[in-house]
Amino acid sequence: MTREQCAALDAQDPLAWHRSQFALPPDVIYLDGNSLGALPRATSARVNEVIEQQWGVGLIRSWNSAHWVDLPRRVGGKIAQLIGAEPNEVLCADSTSVNLFKVLATALRLQRSSSRKVIVSEQANFPTDLYIAEGLTDLLGHGHQLQLIEVDDVVGAIDERTAVVMLTHVNFKTGSMHEMATLTQRAHGAGALVVWDLSHSAGAVPVELNALGVDFAIGCGYKYLNGGPGAPAFVFVASRHLSAISDDVYAQPLAGWLGHHSPFEFHDRYRPAASIDRYAVGTPSIIALAALEIGVDTVLAAGR
Ligand SMILES: *Cc1c(COP(=O)(O)O)cnc(C)c1O
């Protein structure tokens, strides 16, 4: 059925066409998109094409001829539309946990000339975010400290000792949503940077990162973006920070070859890309990215 036919058949139900884009069993009312988004109908054919044609026939040429090499940026650019970012500020890569490590490391690096040592987060944050922060501060050995605050007390906990405020926009258990504008403003007013985890908000609620001056964000591809189990995650770095770190070689410390300025020249010294590409690490999963692109397209088709 086309979108128009569907609209004509069921003018009372403007969501019918969007529902029809998903391959859900007819007797299922699915409310677990917060954990694993449903399967878009178009995904199987797309993944099949990538496997049978692009991989099976095109083989190694498909990195260029099928534009595999552009996929992390292309899908990142689509996600940018959902989170109020510019396309050159968002990249699809790795998992949410790994992307958090990268941006938190950059944020702490940007604060290193100050005496700020505290990462403010929330007691009820998703565990991986807290573990990654603890692991990074232990690795750095600079005396950083993760301070866990009850949800209603976060604003008051931000002060001149705060290096980074690291929060998940929408809580995975309660569904409660932080006031991103207020907290970002409060953090900046106190001289801190912000990292927002959008795992439960990208594709679900309006997000305007640049309008609020957000510094860094990360999020999940397999929840509301419908990318499929273990889909690649995304990472956002405000362009002003990309410029500020351009001469700081290890400001993104997972310095893998695909984050290199010229990866295919195979230099023996690392020189980071000047763009968000430096947040890439190793070779992306093309089949998974192809599935994620369909998932993101279904969300974009629903409008903002
Ligand atoms: C789902 C979720 C993650 C998932 O992390 P992965 O590394 O992709 O497994 C991370 N953070 C939050 C807040 C989440 O809700």
Short mmCIF file of N, CA, C and O in Angstrom, two decimals, residues 115-232:
data_model
loop_
_atom_site.label_atom_id
_atom_site.label_comp_id
_atom_site.label_asym_id
_atom_site.label_seq_id
_atom_site.Cartn_x
_atom_site.Cartn_y
_atom_site.Cartn_z
N SER A 115 41.59 23.25 37.56
CA SER A 115 41.71 22.35 38.71
C SER A 115 40.43 21.53 38.89
O SER A 115 40.26 20.86 39.90
N ARG A 116 39.56 21.59 37.91
CA ARG A 116 38.28 20.87 38.00
C ARG A 116 38.51 19.36 37.89
O ARG A 116 39.09 18.90 36.92
N LYS A 117 38.02 18.62 38.85
CA LYS A 117 38.28 17.17 38.87
C LYS A 117 37.01 16.33 38.98
O LYS A 117 37.08 15.12 39.08
N VAL A 118 35.85 16.97 39.02
CA VAL A 118 34.63 16.22 39.31
C VAL A 118 33.79 16.01 38.04
O VAL A 118 33.57 16.95 37.27
N ILE A 119 33.35 14.76 37.85
CA ILE A 119 32.35 14.45 36.83
C ILE A 119 31.03 14.28 37.58
O ILE A 119 30.91 13.39 38.43
N VAL A 120 30.08 15.14 37.29
CA VAL A 120 28.78 15.04 37.95
C VAL A 120 27.87 14.17 37.10
O VAL A 120 27.69 14.40 35.91
N SER A 121 27.30 13.13 37.72
CA SER A 121 26.32 12.31 37.01
C SER A 121 25.20 11.94 37.97
O SER A 121 25.14 12.43 39.10
N GLU A 122 24.32 11.06 37.50
CA GLU A 122 23.13 10.75 38.28
C GLU A 122 23.23 9.33 38.81
O GLU A 122 23.63 8.41 38.09
N GLN A 123 22.82 9.19 40.05
CA GLN A 123 22.81 7.88 40.70
C GLN A 123 22.10 6.83 39.84
O GLN A 123 22.57 5.70 39.72
N ALA A 124 20.99 7.22 39.23
CA ALA A 124 20.16 6.26 38.50
C ALA A 124 20.51 6.19 37.02
O ALA A 124 19.74 5.68 36.21
N ASN A 125 21.69 6.70 36.63
CA ASN A 125 22.10 6.62 35.23
C ASN A 125 22.24 5.15 34.83
O ASN A 125 22.41 4.27 35.66
N PHE A 126 22.21 4.89 33.52
CA PHE A 126 22.41 3.54 33.02
C PHE A 126 23.81 3.07 33.43
O PHE A 126 24.78 3.81 33.25
N PRO A 127 23.93 1.86 33.97
CA PRO A 127 25.21 1.45 34.58
C PRO A 127 26.43 1.61 33.67
O PRO A 127 27.49 2.02 34.13
N THR A 128 26.29 1.30 32.37
CA THR A 128 27.50 1.34 31.53
C THR A 128 28.12 2.73 31.54
O THR A 128 29.34 2.88 31.52
N ASP A 129 27.29 3.78 31.59
CA ASP A 129 27.82 5.14 31.58
C ASP A 129 28.70 5.38 32.81
O ASP A 129 29.75 6.02 32.73
N LEU A 130 28.25 4.86 33.95
CA LEU A 130 29.01 5.05 35.19
C LEU A 130 30.29 4.23 35.17
O LEU A 130 31.36 4.71 35.58
N TYR A 131 30.19 3.00 34.68
CA TYR A 131 31.39 2.14 34.63
C TYR A 131 32.45 2.74 33.70
O TYR A 131 33.64 2.72 34.01
N ILE A 132 32.00 3.23 32.55
CA ILE A 132 32.95 3.81 31.58
C ILE A 132 33.64 5.03 32.21
O ILE A 132 34.86 5.20 32.07
N ALA A 133 32.87 5.85 32.90
CA ALA A 133 33.47 7.04 33.52
C ALA A 133 34.49 6.65 34.59
O ALA A 133 35.58 7.21 34.67
N GLU A 134 34.14 5.66 35.40
CA GLU A 134 35.07 5.19 36.45
C GLU A 134 36.34 4.61 35.81
O GLU A 134 37.45 4.86 36.27
N GLY A 135 36.15 3.82 34.77
CA GLY A 135 37.30 3.19 34.11
C GLY A 135 38.23 4.23 33.50
O GLY A 135 39.45 4.12 33.59
N LEU A 136 37.64 5.25 32.88
CA LEU A 136 38.45 6.29 32.25
C LEU A 136 39.21 7.10 33.31
O LEU A 136 40.41 7.36 33.16
N THR A 137 38.52 7.47 34.39
CA THR A 137 39.21 8.28 35.40
C THR A 137 40.34 7.46 36.05
O THR A 137 41.41 7.99 36.33
N ASP A 138 40.11 6.17 36.24
CA ASP A 138 41.16 5.31 36.80
C ASP A 138 42.37 5.24 35.84
O ASP A 138 43.52 5.33 36.25
N LEU A 139 42.07 5.10 34.56
CA LEU A 139 43.14 5.02 33.56
C LEU A 139 43.94 6.32 33.50
O LEU A 139 45.17 6.30 33.42
N LEU A 140 43.23 7.46 33.54
CA LEU A 140 43.91 8.75 33.43
C LEU A 140 44.82 9.00 34.63
O LEU A 140 45.89 9.60 34.50
N GLY A 141 44.35 8.58 35.80
CA GLY A 141 45.18 8.77 37.00
C GLY A 141 45.41 10.22 37.38
O GLY A 141 46.45 10.56 37.94
N HIS A 142 44.45 11.09 37.04
CA HIS A 142 44.60 12.51 37.36
C HIS A 142 43.76 12.94 38.56
O HIS A 142 43.54 14.13 38.78
N GLY A 143 43.25 11.96 39.28
CA GLY A 143 42.48 12.30 40.48
C GLY A 143 41.06 12.75 40.20
O GLY A 143 40.43 13.40 41.03
N HIS A 144 40.53 12.42 39.01
CA HIS A 144 39.13 12.75 38.74
C HIS A 144 38.23 11.90 39.63
O HIS A 144 38.59 10.79 40.03
N GLN A 145 37.04 12.42 39.85
CA GLN A 145 36.13 11.73 40.76
C GLN A 145 34.72 11.79 40.17
O GLN A 145 34.28 12.86 39.71
N LEU A 146 34.06 10.65 40.14
CA LEU A 146 32.68 10.58 39.65
C LEU A 146 31.75 10.81 40.82
O LEU A 146 31.76 10.06 41.80
N GLN A 147 30.94 11.86 40.72
CA GLN A 147 30.03 12.19 41.82
C GLN A 147 28.61 11.87 41.38
O GLN A 147 28.11 12.43 40.39
N LEU A 148 27.96 10.95 42.10
CA LEU A 148 26.62 10.50 41.71
C LEU A 148 25.56 11.18 42.57
O LEU A 148 25.59 11.09 43.79
N ILE A 149 24.62 11.84 41.88
CA ILE A 149 23.66 12.72 42.55
C ILE A 149 22.25 12.16 42.31
O ILE A 149 21.98 11.58 41.26
N GLU A 150 21.37 12.38 43.27
CA GLU A 150 19.96 12.02 43.07
C GLU A 150 19.37 12.94 42.01
O GLU A 150 19.75 14.11 41.90
N VAL A 151 18.39 12.42 41.26
CA VAL A 151 17.89 13.11 40.07
C VAL A 151 17.52 14.57 40.31
O VAL A 151 17.84 15.44 39.51
N ASP A 152 16.87 14.87 41.44
CA ASP A 152 16.39 16.24 41.65
C ASP A 152 17.47 17.20 42.14
O ASP A 152 17.23 18.41 42.23
N ASP A 153 18.63 16.66 42.50
CA ASP A 153 19.66 17.51 43.10
C ASP A 153 20.81 17.84 42.15
O ASP A 153 21.80 18.44 42.56
N VAL A 154 20.68 17.43 40.87
CA VAL A 154 21.81 17.58 39.94
C VAL A 154 22.20 19.04 39.75
O VAL A 154 23.38 19.39 39.82
N VAL A 155 21.20 19.92 39.52
CA VAL A 155 21.51 21.33 39.25
C VAL A 155 22.36 21.92 40.38
O VAL A 155 23.38 22.57 40.14
N GLY A 156 21.98 21.63 41.61
CA GLY A 156 22.67 22.19 42.76
C GLY A 156 24.07 21.63 42.96
O GLY A 156 24.89 22.20 43.68
N ALA A 157 24.34 20.48 42.34
CA ALA A 157 25.64 19.82 42.54
C ALA A 157 26.72 20.37 41.59
O ALA A 157 27.89 20.03 41.72
N ILE A 158 26.30 21.18 40.62
CA ILE A 158 27.26 21.70 39.63
C ILE A 158 27.92 22.95 40.18
O ILE A 158 27.24 23.92 40.51
N ASP A 159 29.25 22.94 40.32
CA ASP A 159 29.94 24.11 40.86
C ASP A 159 31.32 24.28 40.23
O ASP A 159 31.61 23.66 39.21
N GLU A 160 32.17 25.07 40.88
CA GLU A 160 33.47 25.42 40.28
C GLU A 160 34.43 24.23 40.27
O GLU A 160 35.50 24.32 39.66
N ARG A 161 34.07 23.12 40.92
CA ARG A 161 34.94 21.94 40.87
C ARG A 161 34.53 21.00 39.74
O ARG A 161 35.18 20.01 39.45
N THR A 162 33.38 21.28 39.10
CA THR A 162 32.84 20.38 38.09
C THR A 162 33.58 20.53 36.76
O THR A 162 33.63 21.62 36.19
N ALA A 163 34.12 19.43 36.27
CA ALA A 163 34.75 19.44 34.94
C ALA A 163 33.71 19.14 33.87
O ALA A 163 33.60 19.84 32.86
N VAL A 164 32.92 18.09 34.12
CA VAL A 164 31.96 17.62 33.12
C VAL A 164 30.67 17.21 33.82
O VAL A 164 30.70 16.55 34.88
N VAL A 165 29.55 17.57 33.22
CA VAL A 165 28.24 17.06 33.65
C VAL A 165 27.84 16.01 32.62
O VAL A 165 27.72 16.30 31.43
N MET A 166 27.70 14.77 33.07
CA MET A 166 27.46 13.64 32.18
C MET A 166 26.12 12.98 32.55
O MET A 166 26.01 12.33 33.58
N LEU A 167 25.12 13.21 31.72
CA LEU A 167 23.79 12.74 32.08
C LEU A 167 23.11 12.04 30.90
O LEU A 167 23.42 12.32 29.74
N THR A 168 22.18 11.15 31.23
CA THR A 168 21.32 10.56 30.21
C THR A 168 20.01 11.36 30.19
O THR A 168 19.39 11.55 31.24
N HIS A 169 19.66 11.83 29.00
CA HIS A 169 18.53 12.75 28.84
C HIS A 169 17.23 12.15 29.40
O HIS A 169 16.56 12.75 30.23
N VAL A 170 16.89 10.95 28.93
CA VAL A 170 15.68 10.26 29.41
C VAL A 170 16.12 8.99 30.14
O VAL A 170 16.88 8.19 29.59
N ASN A 171 15.63 8.83 31.37
CA ASN A 171 16.07 7.70 32.19
C ASN A 171 15.50 6.37 31.69
O ASN A 171 14.32 6.27 31.37
N PHE A 172 16.34 5.34 31.67
CA PHE A 172 15.95 4.05 31.08
C PHE A 172 14.90 3.31 31.91
O PHE A 172 14.18 2.48 31.39
N LYS A 173 14.81 3.61 33.21
CA LYS A 173 13.84 2.90 34.05
C LYS A 173 12.56 3.68 34.25
O LYS A 173 11.47 3.14 34.16
N THR A 174 12.72 4.97 34.55
CA THR A 174 11.54 5.76 34.95
C THR A 174 10.94 6.53 33.80
O THR A 174 9.79 6.99 33.88
N GLY A 175 11.71 6.74 32.72
CA GLY A 175 11.23 7.57 31.61
C GLY A 175 11.26 9.05 31.92
O GLY A 175 10.84 9.87 31.10
N SER A 176 11.75 9.43 33.08
CA SER A 176 11.78 10.86 33.40
C SER A 176 12.84 11.54 32.54
O SER A 176 13.88 10.95 32.23
N MET A 177 12.55 12.80 32.17
CA MET A 177 13.43 13.51 31.24
C MET A 177 14.06 14.71 31.93
O MET A 177 13.36 15.51 32.54
N HIS A 178 15.38 14.81 31.82
CA HIS A 178 16.07 15.98 32.36
C HIS A 178 15.75 17.21 31.51
O HIS A 178 15.52 17.11 30.31
N GLU A 179 15.80 18.38 32.14
CA GLU A 179 15.68 19.63 31.39
C GLU A 179 17.04 19.96 30.81
O GLU A 179 17.91 20.52 31.48
N MET A 180 17.21 19.57 29.54
CA MET A 180 18.52 19.70 28.92
C MET A 180 18.96 21.17 28.85
O MET A 180 20.13 21.49 29.05
N ALA A 181 18.00 22.06 28.58
CA ALA A 181 18.35 23.48 28.45
C ALA A 181 18.87 24.03 29.77
O ALA A 181 19.95 24.63 29.84
N THR A 182 18.13 23.79 30.84
CA THR A 182 18.50 24.33 32.15
C THR A 182 19.85 23.79 32.61
O THR A 182 20.71 24.54 33.08
N LEU A 183 20.02 22.47 32.47
CA LEU A 183 21.24 21.84 32.98
C LEU A 183 22.47 22.22 32.16
O LEU A 183 23.55 22.43 32.70
N THR A 184 22.28 22.33 30.83
CA THR A 184 23.40 22.72 29.98
C THR A 184 23.82 24.15 30.31
O THR A 184 25.01 24.46 30.44
N GLN A 185 22.82 25.01 30.49
CA GLN A 185 23.10 26.42 30.82
C GLN A 185 23.80 26.53 32.17
O GLN A 185 24.78 27.26 32.33
N ARG A 186 23.31 25.78 33.13
CA ARG A 186 23.89 25.80 34.48
C ARG A 186 25.35 25.30 34.43
O ARG A 186 26.24 25.88 35.05
N ALA A 187 25.58 24.22 33.67
CA ALA A 187 26.94 23.67 33.56
C ALA A 187 27.87 24.70 32.93
O ALA A 187 28.96 24.98 33.45
N HIS A 188 27.44 25.30 31.83
CA HIS A 188 28.29 26.28 31.15
C HIS A 188 28.52 27.50 32.03
O HIS A 188 29.62 28.06 32.07
N GLY A 189 27.48 27.90 32.76
CA GLY A 189 27.62 29.04 33.67
C GLY A 189 28.68 28.80 34.73
O GLY A 189 29.37 29.71 35.18
N ALA A 190 28.82 27.52 35.12
CA ALA A 190 29.81 27.17 36.16
C ALA A 190 31.15 26.81 35.54
O ALA A 190 32.08 26.42 36.24
N GLY A 191 31.26 26.89 34.21
CA GLY A 191 32.54 26.59 33.56
C GLY A 191 32.74 25.12 33.24
O GLY A 191 33.86 24.70 32.92
N ALA A 192 31.67 24.31 33.32
CA ALA A 192 31.78 22.87 33.03
C ALA A 192 31.32 22.58 31.60
O ALA A 192 30.66 23.42 30.97
N LEU A 193 31.69 21.41 31.10
CA LEU A 193 31.21 20.93 29.80
C LEU A 193 30.13 19.89 30.03
O LEU A 193 30.04 19.30 31.10
N VAL A 194 29.30 19.65 29.00
CA VAL A 194 28.23 18.65 29.14
C VAL A 194 28.37 17.53 28.12
O VAL A 194 28.74 17.75 26.97
N VAL A 195 28.07 16.33 28.58
CA VAL A 195 27.94 15.15 27.72
C VAL A 195 26.54 14.59 27.95
O VAL A 195 26.21 14.19 29.07
N TRP A 196 25.73 14.59 26.90
CA TRP A 196 24.38 14.04 27.02
C TRP A 196 24.31 12.68 26.34
O TRP A 196 24.70 12.55 25.17
N ASP A 197 23.78 11.69 27.04
CA ASP A 197 23.51 10.39 26.45
C ASP A 197 22.05 10.41 25.96
O ASP A 197 21.13 10.56 26.77
N LEU A 198 21.88 10.27 24.64
CA LEU A 198 20.56 10.37 24.01
C LEU A 198 19.97 9.00 23.69
O LEU A 198 19.07 8.89 22.86
N SER A 199 20.46 7.95 24.37
CA SER A 199 20.02 6.58 24.03
C SER A 199 18.51 6.43 24.08
O SER A 199 17.94 5.67 23.30
N HIS A 200 17.85 7.13 25.01
CA HIS A 200 16.40 6.99 25.13
C HIS A 200 15.66 8.22 24.63
O HIS A 200 14.47 8.39 24.92
N SER A 201 16.34 9.09 23.90
CA SER A 201 15.64 10.27 23.38
C SER A 201 15.78 10.44 21.87
O SER A 201 14.83 10.88 21.23
N ALA A 202 16.92 10.10 21.28
CA ALA A 202 17.06 10.27 19.82
C ALA A 202 16.02 9.41 19.10
O ALA A 202 15.95 8.21 19.31
N GLY A 203 15.20 10.05 18.29
CA GLY A 203 14.15 9.34 17.58
C GLY A 203 12.85 9.23 18.36
O GLY A 203 11.85 8.75 17.84
N ALA A 204 12.87 9.65 19.64
CA ALA A 204 11.67 9.51 20.47
C ALA A 204 11.10 10.86 20.89
O ALA A 204 9.88 11.05 20.90
N VAL A 205 11.97 11.79 21.23
CA VAL A 205 11.51 13.13 21.65
C VAL A 205 12.36 14.17 20.93
O VAL A 205 13.47 13.87 20.49
N PRO A 206 11.85 15.41 20.80
CA PRO A 206 12.66 16.44 20.14
C PRO A 206 13.95 16.71 20.92
O PRO A 206 13.94 16.78 22.15
N VAL A 207 15.04 16.84 20.19
CA VAL A 207 16.34 17.18 20.79
C VAL A 207 16.96 18.27 19.92
O VAL A 207 16.97 18.16 18.70
N GLU A 208 17.47 19.33 20.56
CA GLU A 208 18.06 20.46 19.82
C GLU A 208 19.44 20.76 20.38
O GLU A 208 19.62 21.71 21.15
N LEU A 209 20.40 19.94 20.01
CA LEU A 209 21.73 20.06 20.63
C LEU A 209 22.36 21.43 20.37
O LEU A 209 22.84 22.07 21.30
N ASN A 210 22.39 21.87 19.12
CA ASN A 210 23.11 23.12 18.84
C ASN A 210 22.36 24.34 19.36
O ASN A 210 22.99 25.30 19.80
N ALA A 211 21.05 24.31 19.34
CA ALA A 211 20.29 25.44 19.88
C ALA A 211 20.60 25.63 21.36
O ALA A 211 20.55 26.75 21.87
N LEU A 212 20.93 24.54 22.05
CA LEU A 212 21.23 24.62 23.48
C LEU A 212 22.73 24.72 23.75
O LEU A 212 23.15 24.76 24.91
N GLY A 213 23.54 24.69 22.69
CA GLY A 213 24.99 24.80 22.88
C GLY A 213 25.63 23.58 23.52
O GLY A 213 26.67 23.68 24.18
N VAL A 214 25.02 22.41 23.32
CA VAL A 214 25.56 21.17 23.92
C VAL A 214 26.97 20.89 23.37
O VAL A 214 27.25 21.15 22.20
N ASP A 215 27.83 20.36 24.23
CA ASP A 215 29.22 20.11 23.84
C ASP A 215 29.39 18.76 23.15
O ASP A 215 29.98 18.67 22.07
N PHE A 216 28.91 17.70 23.81
CA PHE A 216 29.08 16.33 23.31
C PHE A 216 27.80 15.53 23.55
O PHE A 216 27.11 15.76 24.53
N ALA A 217 27.55 14.57 22.65
CA ALA A 217 26.42 13.67 22.87
C ALA A 217 26.74 12.33 22.22
O ALA A 217 27.58 12.24 21.31
N ILE A 218 26.06 11.32 22.71
CA ILE A 218 26.19 9.97 22.18
C ILE A 218 24.81 9.34 22.22
O ILE A 218 23.91 9.86 22.90
N GLY A 219 24.63 8.23 21.54
CA GLY A 219 23.33 7.56 21.63
C GLY A 219 23.34 6.25 20.88
O GLY A 219 24.30 5.91 20.19
N CYS A 220 22.23 5.57 21.02
CA CYS A 220 22.10 4.16 20.68
C CYS A 220 21.35 3.99 19.35
O CYS A 220 20.40 4.72 19.08
N GLY A 221 21.76 3.03 18.54
CA GLY A 221 21.12 2.80 17.24
C GLY A 221 20.04 1.74 17.23
O GLY A 221 19.28 1.65 16.27
N TYR A 222 19.98 0.92 18.27
CA TYR A 222 19.04 -0.22 18.22
C TYR A 222 17.77 -0.01 19.03
O TYR A 222 16.94 -0.91 19.10
N LYS A 223 17.62 1.16 19.66
CA LYS A 223 16.40 1.43 20.42
C LYS A 223 15.42 2.15 19.49
O LYS A 223 14.93 1.55 18.55
N TYR A 224 15.18 3.44 19.74
CA TYR A 224 14.17 4.15 18.93
C TYR A 224 14.60 4.38 17.49
O TYR A 224 13.78 4.82 16.68
N LEU A 225 15.86 4.12 17.15
CA LEU A 225 16.29 4.30 15.76
C LEU A 225 16.12 3.01 14.94
O LEU A 225 16.42 3.00 13.75
N ASN A 226 15.69 1.94 15.58
CA ASN A 226 15.27 0.73 14.86
C ASN A 226 16.36 0.12 13.98
O ASN A 226 16.08 -0.45 12.92
N GLY A 227 17.60 0.19 14.45
CA GLY A 227 18.71 -0.31 13.64
C GLY A 227 18.97 -1.80 13.74
O GLY A 227 19.80 -2.34 13.01
N GLY A 228 18.27 -2.48 14.66
CA GLY A 228 18.49 -3.92 14.83
C GLY A 228 19.46 -4.21 15.96
O GLY A 228 20.23 -3.34 16.37
N PRO A 229 19.42 -5.47 16.45
CA PRO A 229 20.21 -5.82 17.64
C PRO A 229 21.68 -5.50 17.47
O PRO A 229 22.32 -5.95 16.53
N GLY A 230 22.24 -4.73 18.40
CA GLY A 230 23.65 -4.38 18.34
C GLY A 230 24.01 -3.39 17.26
O GLY A 230 25.17 -3.28 16.86
N ALA A 231 23.03 -2.65 16.75
CA ALA A 231 23.29 -1.65 15.70
C ALA A 231 24.38 -0.68 16.17
O ALA A 231 24.52 -0.43 17.36
N PRO A 232 25.14 -0.10 15.23
CA PRO A 232 26.13 0.90 15.62
C PRO A 232 25.48 2.07 16.34
O PRO A 232 24.31 2.39 16.12
#
